[in-house]
């Protein structure tokens, strides 16, 4: 067994009181542009609408004048004040007389630049020619998506290792939620990625977490319950009969009365699995904004950290294990709970 180079040995679970150290406007047959620049993001289009546009709604005339852009994108620019009509902010419903001067400040579609390299620092626990093991900080999104088109781990990976542009999802094999910290593995080649995905499917990858759950949990156990999309809250997951199989094992490490420190091990990797399973027991994670409830102690994110990752190296076939101590906020939470519990004793 090998522990990731350059990392201190993982502290004992019970010792958490020690804090751990971002066209030209092609003229359609109807409106005739007076001029323009090459199509693309970050350009300015200057148009003069022809007399034949008379009677049309402005947004319809603009869409015909700039067919390289979707109507939704043009409408976004109008709503953002990036389109002027005779020098004034454009009203999409205004009827055109013909001859109006149009200026469109085209800005990039976030999705078009979502996979651009970005210089974003992240902690590397281990790196070789085959893979990377990263200690993801709280707040870092794994890959671009709605509302987070830049500033993700994927963008950082493409900057750190440009060759990852040739690997699906820049080599990302599994995910952590934005506000969950801890270890993730990234494949540097397609062959390695395929091998790691197969290990995940075979459930031979060891993924262990530490978590602080609300309430007093007397003993450990296993939650074996399918997880799927919540029937009414579509941004959340839930235990539902039609969901995919999911199994979480949890062990009690320390009890504080109002909360419990747990170690959780996954057999499967469903979205929000630990969060959903513990909430289904009536013990949501402390600070969980989606599945928890308000109440002391105050904590601004779900108290969950992926502290151990084990797998068989796809090239050397060596059994490897890496560990990461919880971040400072998690350690401080446990210390505060321990102190409060001692004061009540």
mmCIF file of N, CA, C and O in Angstrom, residues 248-290:
data_model
loop_
_atom_site.group_PDB
_atom_site.id
_atom_site.type_symbol
_atom_site.label_atom_id
_atom_site.label_comp_id
_atom_site.label_asym_id
_atom_site.label_seq_id
_atom_site.Cartn_x
_atom_site.Cartn_y
_atom_site.Cartn_z
ATOM 1 N N UNK A 248 -24.821 2.775 1.205
ATOM 2 C CA UNK A 248 -23.877 3.543 2.021
ATOM 3 C C UNK A 248 -23.697 2.851 3.359
ATOM 4 O O UNK A 248 -24.685 2.547 4.041
ATOM 5 N N UNK A 249 -22.456 2.607 3.747
ATOM 6 C CA UNK A 249 -22.140 2.067 5.073
ATOM 7 C C UNK A 249 -21.650 3.215 5.958
ATOM 8 O O UNK A 249 -20.844 4.036 5.517
ATOM 9 N N UNK A 250 -22.100 3.274 7.187
ATOM 10 C CA UNK A 250 -21.647 4.339 8.083
ATOM 11 C C UNK A 250 -21.276 3.761 9.450
ATOM 12 O O UNK A 250 -21.882 2.791 9.921
ATOM 13 N N UNK A 251 -20.254 4.357 10.048
ATOM 14 C CA UNK A 251 -19.750 3.935 11.346
ATOM 15 C C UNK A 251 -19.696 5.136 12.280
ATOM 16 O O UNK A 251 -19.250 6.220 11.874
ATOM 17 N N UNK A 252 -20.147 4.974 13.486
ATOM 18 C CA UNK A 252 -20.097 6.060 14.464
ATOM 19 C C UNK A 252 -18.678 6.202 14.996
ATOM 20 O O UNK A 252 -18.069 5.230 15.455
ATOM 21 N N UNK A 253 -18.139 7.402 14.928
ATOM 22 C CA UNK A 253 -16.800 7.691 15.442
ATOM 23 C C UNK A 253 -16.875 8.402 16.788
ATOM 24 O O UNK A 253 -16.175 8.055 17.726
ATOM 25 N N UNK A 254 -17.750 9.377 16.876
ATOM 26 C CA UNK A 254 -17.860 10.149 18.119
ATOM 27 C C UNK A 254 -19.251 10.770 18.194
ATOM 28 O O UNK A 254 -19.765 11.287 17.197
ATOM 29 N N UNK A 255 -19.853 10.725 19.380
ATOM 30 C CA UNK A 255 -21.189 11.265 19.580
ATOM 31 C C UNK A 255 -21.101 12.527 20.431
ATOM 32 O O UNK A 255 -20.398 12.573 21.438
ATOM 33 N N UNK A 256 -21.839 13.555 20.004
ATOM 34 C CA UNK A 256 -21.825 14.833 20.718
ATOM 35 C C UNK A 256 -23.192 15.180 21.299
ATOM 36 O O UNK A 256 -23.385 16.262 21.832
ATOM 37 N N UNK A 257 -24.141 14.278 21.176
ATOM 38 C CA UNK A 257 -25.486 14.543 21.670
ATOM 39 C C UNK A 257 -26.356 15.172 20.594
ATOM 40 O O UNK A 257 -27.316 14.579 20.123
ATOM 41 N N UNK A 258 -26.003 16.388 20.198
ATOM 42 C CA UNK A 258 -26.788 17.080 19.161
ATOM 43 C C UNK A 258 -26.336 16.722 17.757
ATOM 44 O O UNK A 258 -27.018 17.035 16.779
ATOM 45 N N UNK A 259 -25.198 16.064 17.636
ATOM 46 C CA UNK A 259 -24.635 15.681 16.339
ATOM 47 C C UNK A 259 -23.717 14.485 16.524
ATOM 48 O O UNK A 259 -23.315 14.147 17.643
ATOM 49 N N UNK A 260 -23.378 13.829 15.412
ATOM 50 C CA UNK A 260 -22.553 12.618 15.460
ATOM 51 C C UNK A 260 -21.522 12.659 14.346
ATOM 52 O O UNK A 260 -21.855 12.955 13.188
ATOM 53 N N UNK A 261 -20.279 12.355 14.700
ATOM 54 C CA UNK A 261 -19.204 12.240 13.711
ATOM 55 C C UNK A 261 -19.209 10.819 13.162
ATOM 56 O O UNK A 261 -19.171 9.844 13.915
ATOM 57 N N UNK A 262 -19.261 10.703 11.834
ATOM 58 C CA UNK A 262 -19.366 9.410 11.166
ATOM 59 C C UNK A 262 -18.241 9.211 10.168
ATOM 60 O O UNK A 262 -17.669 10.171 9.651
ATOM 61 N N UNK A 263 -17.973 7.952 9.885
ATOM 62 C CA UNK A 263 -17.203 7.571 8.710
ATOM 63 C C UNK A 263 -18.155 6.841 7.785
ATOM 64 O O UNK A 263 -18.890 5.952 8.213
ATOM 65 N N UNK A 264 -18.137 7.235 6.510
ATOM 66 C CA UNK A 264 -19.051 6.645 5.541
ATOM 67 C C UNK A 264 -18.265 6.030 4.396
ATOM 68 O O UNK A 264 -17.292 6.616 3.911
ATOM 69 N N UNK A 265 -18.687 4.865 3.973
ATOM 70 C CA UNK A 265 -18.054 4.176 2.849
ATOM 71 C C UNK A 265 -19.108 3.890 1.796
ATOM 72 O O UNK A 265 -20.193 3.393 2.099
ATOM 73 N N UNK A 266 -18.761 4.199 0.546
ATOM 74 C CA UNK A 266 -19.698 4.024 -0.552
ATOM 75 C C UNK A 266 -19.458 2.731 -1.305
ATOM 76 O O UNK A 266 -18.327 2.405 -1.646
ATOM 77 N N UNK A 267 -20.537 2.011 -1.594
ATOM 78 C CA UNK A 267 -20.477 0.905 -2.547
ATOM 79 C C UNK A 267 -20.865 1.386 -3.934
ATOM 80 O O UNK A 267 -20.482 0.780 -4.946
ATOM 81 N N UNK A 268 -21.647 2.460 -3.984
ATOM 82 C CA UNK A 268 -22.092 3.048 -5.248
ATOM 83 C C UNK A 268 -21.795 4.543 -5.210
ATOM 84 O O UNK A 268 -21.407 5.070 -4.167
ATOM 85 N N UNK A 269 -21.978 5.202 -6.321
ATOM 86 C CA UNK A 269 -21.653 6.623 -6.376
ATOM 87 C C UNK A 269 -22.755 7.455 -6.979
ATOM 88 O O UNK A 269 -22.558 8.132 -7.987
ATOM 89 N N UNK A 270 -23.914 7.455 -6.363
ATOM 90 C CA UNK A 270 -25.031 8.236 -6.872
ATOM 91 C C UNK A 270 -24.887 9.705 -6.460
ATOM 92 O O UNK A 270 -24.248 10.017 -5.462
ATOM 93 N N UNK A 271 -25.528 10.568 -7.214
ATOM 94 C CA UNK A 271 -25.503 11.992 -6.903
ATOM 95 C C UNK A 271 -26.061 12.244 -5.499
ATOM 96 O O UNK A 271 -27.143 11.773 -5.160
ATOM 97 N N UNK A 272 -25.285 12.963 -4.682
ATOM 98 C CA UNK A 272 -25.680 13.341 -3.320
ATOM 99 C C UNK A 272 -25.943 12.115 -2.439
ATOM 100 O O UNK A 272 -26.709 12.207 -1.462
ATOM 101 N N UNK A 273 -25.297 10.995 -2.720
ATOM 102 C CA UNK A 273 -25.674 9.737 -2.063
ATOM 103 C C UNK A 273 -25.650 9.807 -0.542
ATOM 104 O O UNK A 273 -26.638 9.460 0.129
ATOM 105 N N UNK A 274 -24.519 10.206 0.044
ATOM 106 C CA UNK A 274 -24.427 10.241 1.510
ATOM 107 C C UNK A 274 -25.436 11.226 2.077
ATOM 108 O O UNK A 274 -26.114 10.948 3.078
ATOM 109 N N UNK A 275 -25.556 12.371 1.439
ATOM 110 C CA UNK A 275 -26.474 13.401 1.916
ATOM 111 C C UNK A 275 -27.916 12.901 1.921
ATOM 112 O O UNK A 275 -28.666 13.101 2.888
ATOM 113 N N UNK A 276 -28.307 12.224 0.835
ATOM 114 C CA UNK A 276 -29.677 11.728 0.727
ATOM 115 C C UNK A 276 -29.926 10.577 1.696
ATOM 116 O O UNK A 276 -30.965 10.528 2.378
ATOM 117 N N UNK A 277 -28.987 9.642 1.771
ATOM 118 C CA UNK A 277 -29.186 8.481 2.638
ATOM 119 C C UNK A 277 -29.269 8.870 4.109
ATOM 120 O O UNK A 277 -30.139 8.369 4.848
ATOM 121 N N UNK A 278 -28.385 9.752 4.567
ATOM 122 C CA UNK A 278 -28.445 10.141 5.971
ATOM 123 C C UNK A 278 -29.705 10.955 6.264
ATOM 124 O O UNK A 278 -30.315 10.798 7.330
ATOM 125 N N UNK A 279 -30.096 11.801 5.323
ATOM 126 C CA UNK A 279 -31.340 12.555 5.519
ATOM 127 C C UNK A 279 -32.540 11.621 5.599
ATOM 128 O O UNK A 279 -33.493 11.874 6.341
ATOM 129 N N UNK A 280 -32.492 10.507 4.841
ATOM 130 C CA UNK A 280 -33.600 9.561 4.871
ATOM 131 C C UNK A 280 -33.727 8.880 6.229
ATOM 132 O O UNK A 280 -34.803 8.374 6.580
ATOM 133 N N UNK A 281 -32.627 8.871 6.994
ATOM 134 C CA UNK A 281 -32.658 8.315 8.346
ATOM 135 C C UNK A 281 -33.120 9.332 9.377
ATOM 136 O O UNK A 281 -33.262 9.003 10.565
ATOM 137 N N UNK A 282 -33.326 10.565 8.942
ATOM 138 C CA UNK A 282 -33.660 11.631 9.879
ATOM 139 C C UNK A 282 -32.441 12.297 10.464
ATOM 140 O O UNK A 282 -32.551 13.042 11.442
ATOM 141 N N UNK A 283 -31.271 12.032 9.874
ATOM 142 C CA UNK A 283 -30.016 12.620 10.364
ATOM 143 C C UNK A 283 -29.264 13.295 9.220
ATOM 144 O O UNK A 283 -28.195 12.829 8.793
ATOM 145 N N UNK A 284 -29.786 14.391 8.691
ATOM 146 C CA UNK A 284 -29.082 15.074 7.595
ATOM 147 C C UNK A 284 -27.751 15.623 8.060
ATOM 148 O O UNK A 284 -27.506 15.801 9.262
ATOM 149 N N UNK A 285 -26.879 15.889 7.110
ATOM 150 C CA UNK A 285 -25.586 16.457 7.440
ATOM 151 C C UNK A 285 -25.741 17.857 8.018
ATOM 152 O O UNK A 285 -26.589 18.643 7.594
ATOM 153 N N UNK A 286 -24.904 18.162 8.979
ATOM 154 C CA UNK A 286 -24.863 19.514 9.516
ATOM 155 C C UNK A 286 -24.562 20.487 8.373
ATOM 156 O O UNK A 286 -23.670 20.251 7.561
ATOM 157 N N UNK A 287 -25.323 21.549 8.272
ATOM 158 C CA UNK A 287 -25.088 22.587 7.281
ATOM 159 C C UNK A 287 -25.582 22.290 5.890
ATOM 160 O O UNK A 287 -25.371 23.109 4.992
ATOM 161 N N UNK A 288 -26.205 21.149 5.665
ATOM 162 C CA UNK A 288 -26.625 20.792 4.306
ATOM 163 C C UNK A 288 -27.756 21.710 3.856
ATOM 164 O O UNK A 288 -28.857 21.678 4.423
ATOM 165 N N UNK A 289 -27.525 22.528 2.818
ATOM 166 C CA UNK A 289 -28.543 23.490 2.405
ATOM 167 C C UNK A 289 -29.733 22.865 1.688
ATOM 168 O O UNK A 289 -30.805 23.475 1.628
ATOM 169 N N UNK A 290 -29.555 21.665 1.142
ATOM 170 C CA UNK A 290 -30.633 21.026 0.375
ATOM 171 C C UNK A 290 -31.410 20.006 1.180
ATOM 172 O O UNK A 290 -32.634 19.903 1.062
#
